[in-house]
């Protein structure tokens, strides 16, 4: 025998009876909003038959039956069933479909909300003499807060209000946000049925969305309600507590950034620890989304640029999304951030550097050069990275001695080994290039920088593809593996370009594959990728000894040449074929002269011809 009330009772405990007058196998179900606490040792001596010895099934974490269960939230289907059966006339649901659907959606499965909605429906029905309209239920109930607060002590209510500021929290974070120096009220709160738990999340607890919104929007139901100043102080405490926990792993860093940016925006807080967190976020190439949700009025979101927090969020969002959209869109958004002048000087270099990167990818050479130089001159945290950017631009215009000198001073922070790898392969020195890229990859893996490791491996695959095809296939496969955990559009396309280099002289459909990949690169606004892909087609034509195909491939490659920019690739298309470049083509500054460079590339092409012939069985 049991008695239940689905809408109001959240906890249930099964208590088997062996000596009941109604039978030896009777099962009593006791339900309530709060967990039964007869297992508490502190009740021993105050009540008979109290404590964990007598009630092992009530102890938290018990797994054997009979034990205490959280009923949890109702599914949408169960909500509909409850509303249909709760109010009927002649056996048919009194509520129409539209009203039921709206109540179900707004309830988020919370039984108390359904009960309150039913009571409101009955009250309006009695007063109006007709079923109320669906629009009359698009609201939160202040009684939600009243009933939720009714069973909580003042300190637990304080914790509840504080964590309503957070998307997710831990006991430690909750106590700090509430301004408490002890955890007991937070431990009490996380046992409540309106707190969800996910042990795999950076912070395991989360308020039910409906309770969270109701607490923040309708906190006017108790004598200890918070003033605006109280909420401001709590937001500052929560923000500082997040900052202390942002130094953990990548998942916690991103979670702290998301919550911290929103708090800083909603309560006009100084950026503080967000500056350091933002630089650490961009230090690798993972690019988890960092979009700010709209504020409670729905007016300030990711596109707003009216505070330091919204500007920083917009910058980080644009930087991350550049992997999924055309670089011109990213450039526009970053320029807007700089134009807003909302960011403090300590973080302005962040959008400035990535804007310069976008200009480089878009082929805006001078704009990229100017932006990189500004970051270098600022001497900030990205100065070494911008120095590498300058070296990259120097390589793009064939000033290779300048690249070599710059690489000496870049070090690991400036990706010096990767810069050397970029330099060596252009000279036809594939072995040194692969060694430099491998060193860069290994350093990145040692430091837990998965994105940099994936990028270095993509470059290694590209360089290796000019030599031993089976070994190149291994490097390409490893690049694909590393890119599964890093969203780097350029590296993904570069790895596919490596597949073209590897298949040169062997795959008859290579020109068609190159054309399709070139279209993908253009859609992303990656001019360097387009140039490398067309260079791969030239390499294919040289290894096939096909003058017609080589002429066509060179014509396409020349479309990527703008003055000195990418002219070295066009020059290489002649050197690898043992030909003299045309007089109107700007010459690169090869490290040991054009003749030595030509000799190495001619040898590489000859080796590929022999390898391709063996592959074809000739």
XYZ file of C-alpha atoms in Angstrom:
618
model
C 0.000 0.000 0.000
C 1.367 3.458 -0.832
C 0.246 7.013 -1.274
C 1.940 9.412 -3.687
C 1.594 12.919 -5.030
C 3.663 13.199 -8.202
C 3.717 16.985 -8.354
C 4.863 17.828 -4.850
C 6.857 14.926 -3.465
C 10.401 14.636 -4.774
C 12.160 12.103 -2.536
C 10.952 8.573 -1.878
C 12.165 5.837 0.419
C 11.135 2.185 0.243
C 10.668 0.664 3.707
C 9.859 -3.061 3.662
C 7.893 -4.354 6.595
C 8.371 -7.854 7.930
C 6.025 -7.546 10.893
C 3.277 -5.327 9.511
C -0.279 -6.198 10.456
C -1.185 -6.028 6.780
C 1.324 -8.607 5.675
C 4.947 -9.643 5.883
C 5.835 -8.313 2.421
C 4.156 -4.899 2.567
C 6.072 -1.938 1.099
C 5.576 1.590 2.437
C 6.619 4.542 0.237
C 7.370 7.783 2.062
C 7.856 10.840 -0.143
C 8.797 14.438 0.467
C 10.629 17.439 -0.937
C 13.689 16.749 1.222
C 15.859 13.722 1.842
C 14.984 11.680 4.931
C 17.734 12.172 7.475
C 17.048 9.481 10.058
C 20.478 8.102 9.222
C 22.195 11.153 10.745
C 24.497 10.175 13.641
C 23.671 13.482 15.337
C 20.120 12.227 15.909
C 21.335 9.285 17.992
C 20.315 9.841 21.588
C 17.614 12.308 20.549
C 15.362 9.833 18.736
C 14.900 6.121 19.126
C 16.038 3.978 16.230
C 18.099 6.731 14.618
C 21.489 6.639 12.891
C 23.156 4.732 10.044
C 23.163 1.429 11.941
C 19.383 1.327 11.956
C 18.821 3.023 8.584
C 21.645 1.953 6.223
C 19.356 2.444 3.238
C 19.047 6.160 3.979
C 22.785 6.810 4.035
C 23.979 8.997 1.156
C 25.570 6.943 -1.618
C 23.828 3.709 -0.616
C 23.454 1.331 -3.568
C 21.635 -1.675 -2.115
C 17.849 -1.803 -1.981
C 15.802 -0.730 -0.176
C 17.342 2.725 -0.279
C 16.446 6.376 -0.781
C 15.876 7.670 -4.329
C 15.615 11.071 -5.973
C 12.566 11.018 -8.191
C 14.089 13.630 -10.489
C 12.356 15.488 -13.299
C 9.563 14.332 -15.530
C 10.035 13.761 -19.235
C 7.990 15.841 -21.666
C 5.800 12.803 -22.288
C 5.188 12.308 -18.560
C 4.377 16.009 -18.146
C 1.783 15.761 -20.894
C 0.313 12.623 -19.340
C 0.093 14.246 -15.917
C -1.608 17.391 -17.253
C -4.055 15.333 -19.304
C -5.067 13.180 -16.357
C -4.929 15.843 -13.636
C -7.799 17.923 -15.047
C -10.569 16.186 -16.986
C -14.204 16.806 -17.960
C -16.250 13.763 -18.933
C -13.036 11.826 -19.233
C -11.388 14.280 -21.624
C -8.460 16.640 -20.807
C -9.647 20.091 -19.790
C -6.466 21.776 -21.036
C -6.068 22.223 -24.780
C -2.958 20.948 -26.556
C -1.346 24.370 -26.922
C -1.630 25.162 -23.211
C -0.263 21.768 -22.209
C 2.684 22.093 -24.604
C 3.564 25.555 -23.270
C 3.358 24.477 -19.615
C 5.445 21.385 -20.356
C 8.129 23.443 -22.113
C 8.282 26.042 -19.349
C 8.354 23.440 -16.568
C 11.611 21.780 -17.694
C 10.152 18.660 -16.076
C 9.848 20.242 -12.614
C 6.858 18.648 -10.819
C 6.232 21.698 -8.629
C 5.820 23.905 -11.704
C 3.178 21.545 -13.061
C 1.249 21.671 -9.790
C 1.367 25.470 -9.704
C 0.243 25.647 -13.330
C -2.707 23.357 -12.568
C -3.740 25.515 -9.614
C -3.520 28.654 -11.737
C -5.560 26.986 -14.458
C -8.312 26.048 -11.982
C -8.339 29.528 -10.437
C -8.668 31.236 -13.838
C -11.279 28.702 -14.944
C -13.445 29.430 -11.880
C -13.112 33.188 -12.296
C -13.585 33.347 -16.060
C -16.024 30.510 -16.524
C -13.992 29.170 -19.432
C -10.624 27.461 -19.984
C -7.849 30.106 -19.885
C -5.698 30.863 -22.917
C -2.219 29.412 -23.368
C -0.606 32.885 -23.227
C -1.673 33.166 -19.581
C 0.845 30.460 -18.678
C 3.978 31.874 -20.282
C 5.424 32.888 -16.910
C 7.451 31.857 -13.883
C 5.674 31.436 -10.580
C 6.913 33.461 -7.587
C 5.606 30.593 -5.487
C 8.418 28.501 -6.900
C 10.878 30.595 -4.935
C 8.650 30.628 -1.860
C 8.260 26.859 -1.774
C 11.890 26.266 -2.651
C 13.074 28.619 0.103
C 10.603 27.356 2.682
C 12.638 24.285 3.565
C 16.038 25.998 3.494
C 17.973 27.576 6.335
C 19.129 31.190 5.901
C 22.672 30.122 5.020
C 21.493 27.553 2.504
C 19.283 30.236 0.934
C 22.375 32.429 0.745
C 24.235 29.690 -1.115
C 21.267 29.100 -3.430
C 21.161 32.748 -4.444
C 24.934 32.813 -4.981
C 25.035 29.725 -7.218
C 22.128 31.025 -9.269
C 24.794 33.333 -10.716
C 26.728 30.323 -12.020
C 26.107 27.871 -14.820
C 27.845 25.135 -12.812
C 29.529 24.975 -9.436
C 31.312 22.831 -6.872
C 30.840 22.858 -3.103
C 34.003 24.951 -2.761
C 32.882 27.402 -5.443
C 29.395 27.682 -3.924
C 30.713 28.455 -0.447
C 33.128 31.067 -1.804
C 30.443 32.751 -3.927
C 28.156 32.900 -0.889
C 30.895 34.460 1.235
C 30.983 31.557 3.713
C 34.060 30.137 5.408
C 32.527 26.664 5.827
C 30.990 24.133 3.431
C 28.032 22.747 5.388
C 25.328 24.933 3.752
C 26.696 24.152 0.294
C 26.770 20.431 1.107
C 23.146 20.712 2.196
C 22.187 22.477 -1.015
C 23.730 19.946 -3.400
C 21.580 17.207 -1.856
C 18.407 19.034 -2.867
C 16.420 17.534 -5.743
C 16.573 20.705 -7.832
C 20.378 20.423 -8.083
C 21.629 18.209 -10.923
C 24.970 16.426 -10.756
C 27.457 15.516 -13.492
C 30.669 14.071 -12.027
C 32.481 14.405 -15.382
C 31.986 18.187 -15.647
C 34.653 20.684 -14.483
C 32.226 21.648 -11.714
C 29.745 18.882 -10.968
C 26.598 20.696 -9.831
C 24.001 22.710 -11.697
C 20.744 24.308 -10.579
C 17.606 23.299 -12.373
C 17.115 26.034 -15.002
C 13.640 26.949 -13.818
C 14.678 27.305 -10.173
C 17.733 29.308 -11.194
C 15.725 31.787 -13.241
C 13.045 32.065 -10.580
C 15.561 32.755 -7.816
C 17.275 35.492 -9.791
C 14.158 37.128 -11.219
C 11.684 36.825 -8.362
C 13.761 37.138 -5.196
C 11.145 39.115 -3.310
C 9.460 36.423 -1.275
C 11.462 36.299 1.926
C 12.637 38.652 4.620
C 16.296 37.985 3.827
C 16.006 38.827 0.127
C 19.053 40.396 -1.496
C 19.395 43.996 -2.587
C 21.104 44.914 -5.896
C 24.261 45.614 -3.882
C 24.081 42.108 -2.393
C 23.880 40.593 -5.872
C 26.809 42.740 -7.003
C 28.958 41.586 -4.095
C 28.023 37.961 -4.724
C 28.898 38.302 -8.411
C 32.312 39.706 -7.458
C 32.921 36.843 -5.032
C 31.855 34.253 -7.598
C 34.052 35.904 -10.233
C 37.111 35.855 -7.986
C 36.454 32.243 -6.980
C 36.256 31.236 -10.653
C 39.573 32.942 -11.262
C 41.232 30.917 -8.528
C 40.019 27.720 -10.190
C 40.767 28.712 -13.797
C 44.348 27.507 -13.570
C 43.382 23.864 -13.939
C 43.114 21.775 -17.081
C 41.779 22.938 -20.439
C 38.174 22.007 -19.668
C 38.177 24.023 -16.443
C 39.885 26.979 -18.152
C 37.176 27.146 -20.822
C 34.378 26.660 -18.288
C 35.808 29.443 -16.119
C 36.113 31.750 -19.133
C 32.502 31.198 -20.140
C 31.148 31.902 -16.669
C 33.609 34.669 -15.894
C 32.930 36.594 -19.105
C 29.194 36.473 -18.468
C 29.550 37.665 -14.862
C 31.933 40.451 -15.902
C 29.460 41.589 -18.541
C 26.297 41.356 -16.438
C 27.823 43.093 -13.402
C 30.339 45.410 -15.087
C 33.353 43.806 -13.419
C 36.987 44.511 -14.283
C 38.520 41.839 -16.505
C 41.066 40.815 -13.873
C 42.046 37.147 -14.285
C 40.139 36.935 -17.587
C 43.097 38.559 -19.352
C 45.511 35.788 -18.418
C 42.849 33.144 -19.129
C 42.209 34.606 -22.585
C 45.891 34.378 -23.526
C 46.043 30.802 -22.270
C 42.923 29.975 -24.272
C 44.514 31.079 -27.561
C 47.886 29.547 -26.742
C 46.747 26.242 -28.214
C 44.516 25.491 -31.185
C 41.489 23.712 -29.716
C 38.946 26.544 -30.142
C 35.982 25.539 -28.030
C 33.012 27.916 -28.550
C 32.959 30.922 -26.222
C 29.753 32.652 -27.289
C 28.173 34.836 -24.625
C 24.444 34.210 -24.151
C 22.141 37.199 -24.258
C 21.675 38.938 -20.941
C 18.429 38.721 -18.996
C 16.926 41.501 -21.109
C 18.077 39.757 -24.274
C 20.007 42.836 -25.394
C 23.686 42.060 -24.761
C 25.198 38.984 -26.328
C 28.251 37.964 -28.284
C 27.961 40.858 -30.763
C 27.691 43.630 -28.171
C 30.792 45.789 -27.785
C 29.785 48.096 -24.958
C 32.107 46.880 -22.191
C 35.544 45.275 -21.792
C 33.905 41.888 -21.146
C 31.725 41.967 -24.264
C 34.671 43.133 -26.365
C 36.928 40.359 -25.042
C 34.206 37.763 -25.564
C 33.650 38.985 -29.118
C 37.389 38.823 -29.832
C 37.758 35.277 -28.484
C 34.634 34.157 -30.308
C 35.889 35.587 -33.603
C 39.317 34.005 -33.141
C 37.763 30.600 -32.485
C 35.226 30.837 -35.292
C 37.834 31.688 -37.901
C 38.307 27.938 -38.215
C 34.721 27.655 -39.465
C 34.183 30.790 -41.533
C 35.865 32.956 -44.151
C 38.811 34.907 -42.811
C 37.269 38.162 -44.037
C 34.389 37.747 -41.567
C 36.862 37.199 -38.738
C 38.842 40.256 -39.809
C 35.694 42.403 -39.750
C 34.777 41.294 -36.238
C 38.284 41.787 -34.857
C 38.528 45.227 -36.441
C 35.217 46.125 -34.803
C 36.620 45.049 -31.423
C 39.652 47.291 -31.895
C 37.491 50.175 -33.101
C 35.301 49.909 -29.994
C 38.329 50.826 -27.819
C 36.763 48.875 -24.953
C 39.715 46.599 -24.263
C 42.462 47.665 -21.838
C 45.979 48.011 -23.221
C 47.018 44.740 -21.584
C 44.824 42.720 -23.931
C 44.550 44.839 -27.087
C 47.403 42.928 -28.718
C 45.212 39.814 -28.768
C 42.731 40.950 -31.454
C 45.489 42.955 -33.174
C 47.706 39.893 -33.678
C 44.915 37.658 -34.962
C 43.683 40.434 -37.247
C 47.211 40.557 -38.714
C 47.042 36.788 -39.147
C 43.750 37.119 -41.004
C 45.207 39.793 -43.277
C 48.092 37.423 -44.047
C 45.691 34.589 -44.895
C 43.626 36.932 -47.060
C 46.701 38.098 -48.987
C 46.731 41.607 -47.489
C 50.493 41.545 -47.110
C 51.167 45.113 -45.998
C 48.276 45.193 -43.518
C 49.537 41.965 -41.995
C 53.088 43.276 -41.833
C 51.971 46.495 -40.125
C 49.824 44.639 -37.599
C 52.532 42.134 -36.690
C 55.063 44.937 -36.262
C 52.706 46.818 -33.925
C 52.402 43.739 -31.725
C 56.194 43.269 -31.716
C 56.745 46.923 -30.850
C 54.270 46.626 -27.979
C 56.511 44.043 -26.321
C 53.547 42.164 -24.856
C 52.800 38.497 -24.413
C 52.349 37.903 -28.134
C 55.530 39.692 -29.221
C 57.391 36.409 -29.838
C 54.423 35.033 -31.769
C 54.269 38.201 -33.854
C 58.015 37.910 -34.552
C 57.289 34.481 -35.985
C 54.516 36.121 -38.008
C 57.069 38.540 -39.452
C 59.347 35.617 -40.303
C 56.412 33.910 -41.983
C 55.781 36.987 -44.110
C 59.473 37.187 -44.989
C 59.343 33.590 -46.200
C 56.239 34.351 -48.219
C 58.216 36.893 -50.246
C 61.307 34.698 -50.533
C 63.624 36.508 -48.097
C 65.015 33.295 -46.665
C 68.186 34.647 -44.978
C 65.938 36.968 -42.961
C 63.814 33.992 -41.906
C 66.892 32.062 -40.753
C 68.131 34.975 -38.646
C 64.701 35.509 -37.106
C 64.332 31.823 -36.215
C 67.453 31.982 -34.055
C 65.681 34.274 -31.587
C 62.186 32.773 -31.589
C 62.749 29.858 -29.212
C 60.005 27.418 -28.263
C 57.535 30.176 -27.350
C 57.865 31.655 -30.824
C 57.720 28.223 -32.500
C 61.321 28.505 -33.705
C 61.611 24.851 -34.772
C 58.444 25.033 -36.855
C 59.738 28.221 -38.482
C 62.958 26.394 -39.411
C 60.945 23.529 -40.851
C 59.026 26.015 -43.011
C 62.374 27.359 -44.196
C 64.185 24.085 -44.940
C 61.618 22.435 -47.183
C 61.533 25.430 -49.521
C 65.286 24.939 -50.040
C 64.722 21.286 -50.963
C 66.302 20.164 -47.674
C 63.552 17.734 -46.698
C 65.477 15.827 -44.001
C 66.279 18.926 -41.890
C 62.725 20.198 -42.420
C 61.217 16.969 -41.095
C 63.597 16.977 -38.135
C 62.621 20.536 -37.194
C 58.918 19.841 -37.509
C 59.249 16.657 -35.441
C 61.102 18.581 -32.717
C 58.356 21.208 -32.705
C 55.681 18.515 -32.452
C 57.444 16.680 -29.647
C 57.996 19.879 -27.651
C 54.303 20.696 -28.008
C 53.208 17.234 -26.893
C 55.576 17.412 -23.932
C 53.947 20.695 -22.876
C 50.402 19.453 -23.420
C 49.809 21.732 -26.434
C 47.740 19.443 -28.629
C 46.899 22.123 -31.171
C 50.498 23.144 -31.805
C 51.459 19.461 -32.020
C 48.768 18.875 -34.658
C 49.866 21.922 -36.633
C 53.533 20.892 -36.581
C 52.583 17.360 -37.596
C 50.566 18.661 -40.564
C 53.625 20.604 -41.699
C 55.794 17.508 -41.172
C 53.420 15.457 -43.321
C 53.606 18.043 -46.099
C 57.425 18.133 -46.122
C 57.788 14.349 -45.809
C 55.467 13.833 -48.780
C 58.203 15.026 -51.160
C 60.269 11.929 -50.342
C 59.544 8.345 -49.278
C 55.826 7.770 -50.029
C 55.185 4.975 -47.458
C 56.831 6.994 -44.685
C 54.911 10.064 -45.825
C 51.670 8.059 -45.524
C 52.525 7.351 -41.874
C 53.099 11.042 -41.161
C 49.851 11.994 -42.893
C 47.923 9.420 -40.864
C 49.407 10.793 -37.647
C 48.447 14.322 -38.673
C 44.850 13.217 -39.176
C 44.888 11.572 -35.744
C 46.167 14.685 -33.987
C 43.701 16.916 -35.823
C 40.783 14.944 -34.415
C 41.240 16.872 -31.154
C 42.214 20.247 -32.660
C 40.117 22.424 -34.941
C 42.707 23.995 -37.257
C 41.255 24.583 -40.704
C 44.590 25.496 -42.299
C 46.280 22.365 -40.923
C 43.414 20.158 -42.109
C 43.749 21.533 -45.644
C 47.557 21.383 -45.452
C 47.387 17.698 -44.553
C 45.192 17.049 -47.565
C 47.689 19.011 -49.668
C 50.337 16.632 -48.303
C 48.281 13.779 -49.734
C 48.498 15.464 -53.143
C 52.296 15.806 -52.831
C 52.552 12.153 -51.818
C 50.414 10.984 -54.774
C 52.222 13.133 -57.374
C 53.233 11.053 -60.393
C 50.984 8.194 -59.257
C 47.362 9.363 -58.986
C 45.809 10.199 -62.398
C 42.969 12.162 -60.748
C 45.318 14.458 -58.831
C 44.493 17.653 -60.820
C 40.783 17.169 -60.094
C 41.443 16.536 -56.388
C 43.666 19.616 -56.261
C 40.965 21.764 -57.855
C 38.376 20.613 -55.300
C 40.744 21.222 -52.391
C 41.654 24.646 -53.789
C 37.959 25.578 -53.810
C 37.729 24.573 -50.144
C 40.738 26.715 -49.279
C 39.303 29.725 -51.119
C 36.014 29.337 -49.251
C 37.981 29.665 -46.013
C 40.003 32.653 -47.259
C 43.340 30.794 -47.039
C 45.525 32.185 -49.816
C 48.647 30.273 -48.748
C 46.765 26.977 -48.944
C 45.619 27.767 -52.474
C 49.225 28.503 -53.464
C 50.544 25.264 -51.907
C 47.824 23.216 -53.593
C 48.665 24.668 -56.997
C 52.347 24.079 -56.301
C 51.440 20.417 -55.647
C 49.927 20.237 -59.135
C 53.170 21.625 -60.573
C 55.105 18.966 -58.662
C 52.784 16.322 -60.118
C 53.361 17.596 -63.667
C 57.151 17.663 -63.203
C 57.259 14.090 -61.898
C 55.129 12.997 -64.878
C 57.380 14.868 -67.352
C 54.227 16.427 -68.806
C 54.998 19.859 -70.383
C 51.316 20.483 -71.168
C 50.122 19.796 -67.626
C 53.051 21.760 -66.205
C 52.212 24.804 -68.320
C 48.606 24.741 -67.116
C 49.649 24.245 -63.506
C 52.135 27.122 -63.672
C 49.504 29.437 -65.104
C 47.237 28.667 -62.147
C 50.078 29.118 -59.671
C 51.006 32.496 -61.187
C 47.498 33.687 -60.247
C 48.611 33.409 -56.600
C 51.726 35.513 -57.188
C 51.391 39.185 -56.256
C 54.697 40.949 -56.698
C 57.145 39.037 -54.518
C 54.434 37.227 -52.595
C 54.517 33.495 -53.427
C 56.903 34.194 -56.297
C 59.337 31.677 -54.747
C 56.808 28.867 -55.357
C 56.519 29.829 -59.002
C 60.318 29.969 -59.229
C 60.545 26.488 -57.708
C 58.201 25.152 -60.388
C 60.994 25.968 -62.874
C 63.951 24.953 -60.705
C 62.557 21.472 -59.985
C 62.150 20.938 -63.732
C 65.748 22.047 -64.341
C 64.579 25.152 -66.199
C 65.442 28.825 -65.994
C 62.647 30.976 -64.506
C 61.289 33.771 -66.713
C 62.906 37.190 -66.371
C 59.711 38.890 -65.167
C 59.401 36.607 -62.106
C 60.864 38.095 -58.887
C 63.749 36.005 -57.581
C 63.934 34.568 -54.079
C 66.990 34.923 -51.847
C 67.931 31.243 -51.608
C 70.144 30.326 -48.670
C 72.971 28.816 -50.734
C 72.041 30.130 -54.155
C 69.580 29.181 -56.866
C 71.834 26.532 -58.448
C 72.217 24.486 -55.268
C 68.490 24.793 -54.606
C 67.757 23.678 -58.169
C 70.016 20.639 -57.782
C 68.191 19.468 -54.669
C 64.750 19.874 -56.213
C 65.798 18.188 -59.465
C 67.072 15.242 -57.397
C 63.796 15.063 -55.479
C 61.820 15.024 -58.738
C 64.063 12.297 -60.192
C 63.592 10.152 -57.080
C 59.827 10.536 -57.339
C 59.852 9.530 -61.025
C 61.694 6.327 -60.150
C 59.352 5.654 -57.237
C 56.259 6.331 -59.379
C 57.578 4.048 -62.135
C 58.132 1.255 -59.598
C 54.619 1.803 -58.282
C 53.218 1.435 -61.793
C 55.325 -1.693 -62.330
C 57.338 -0.221 -65.187
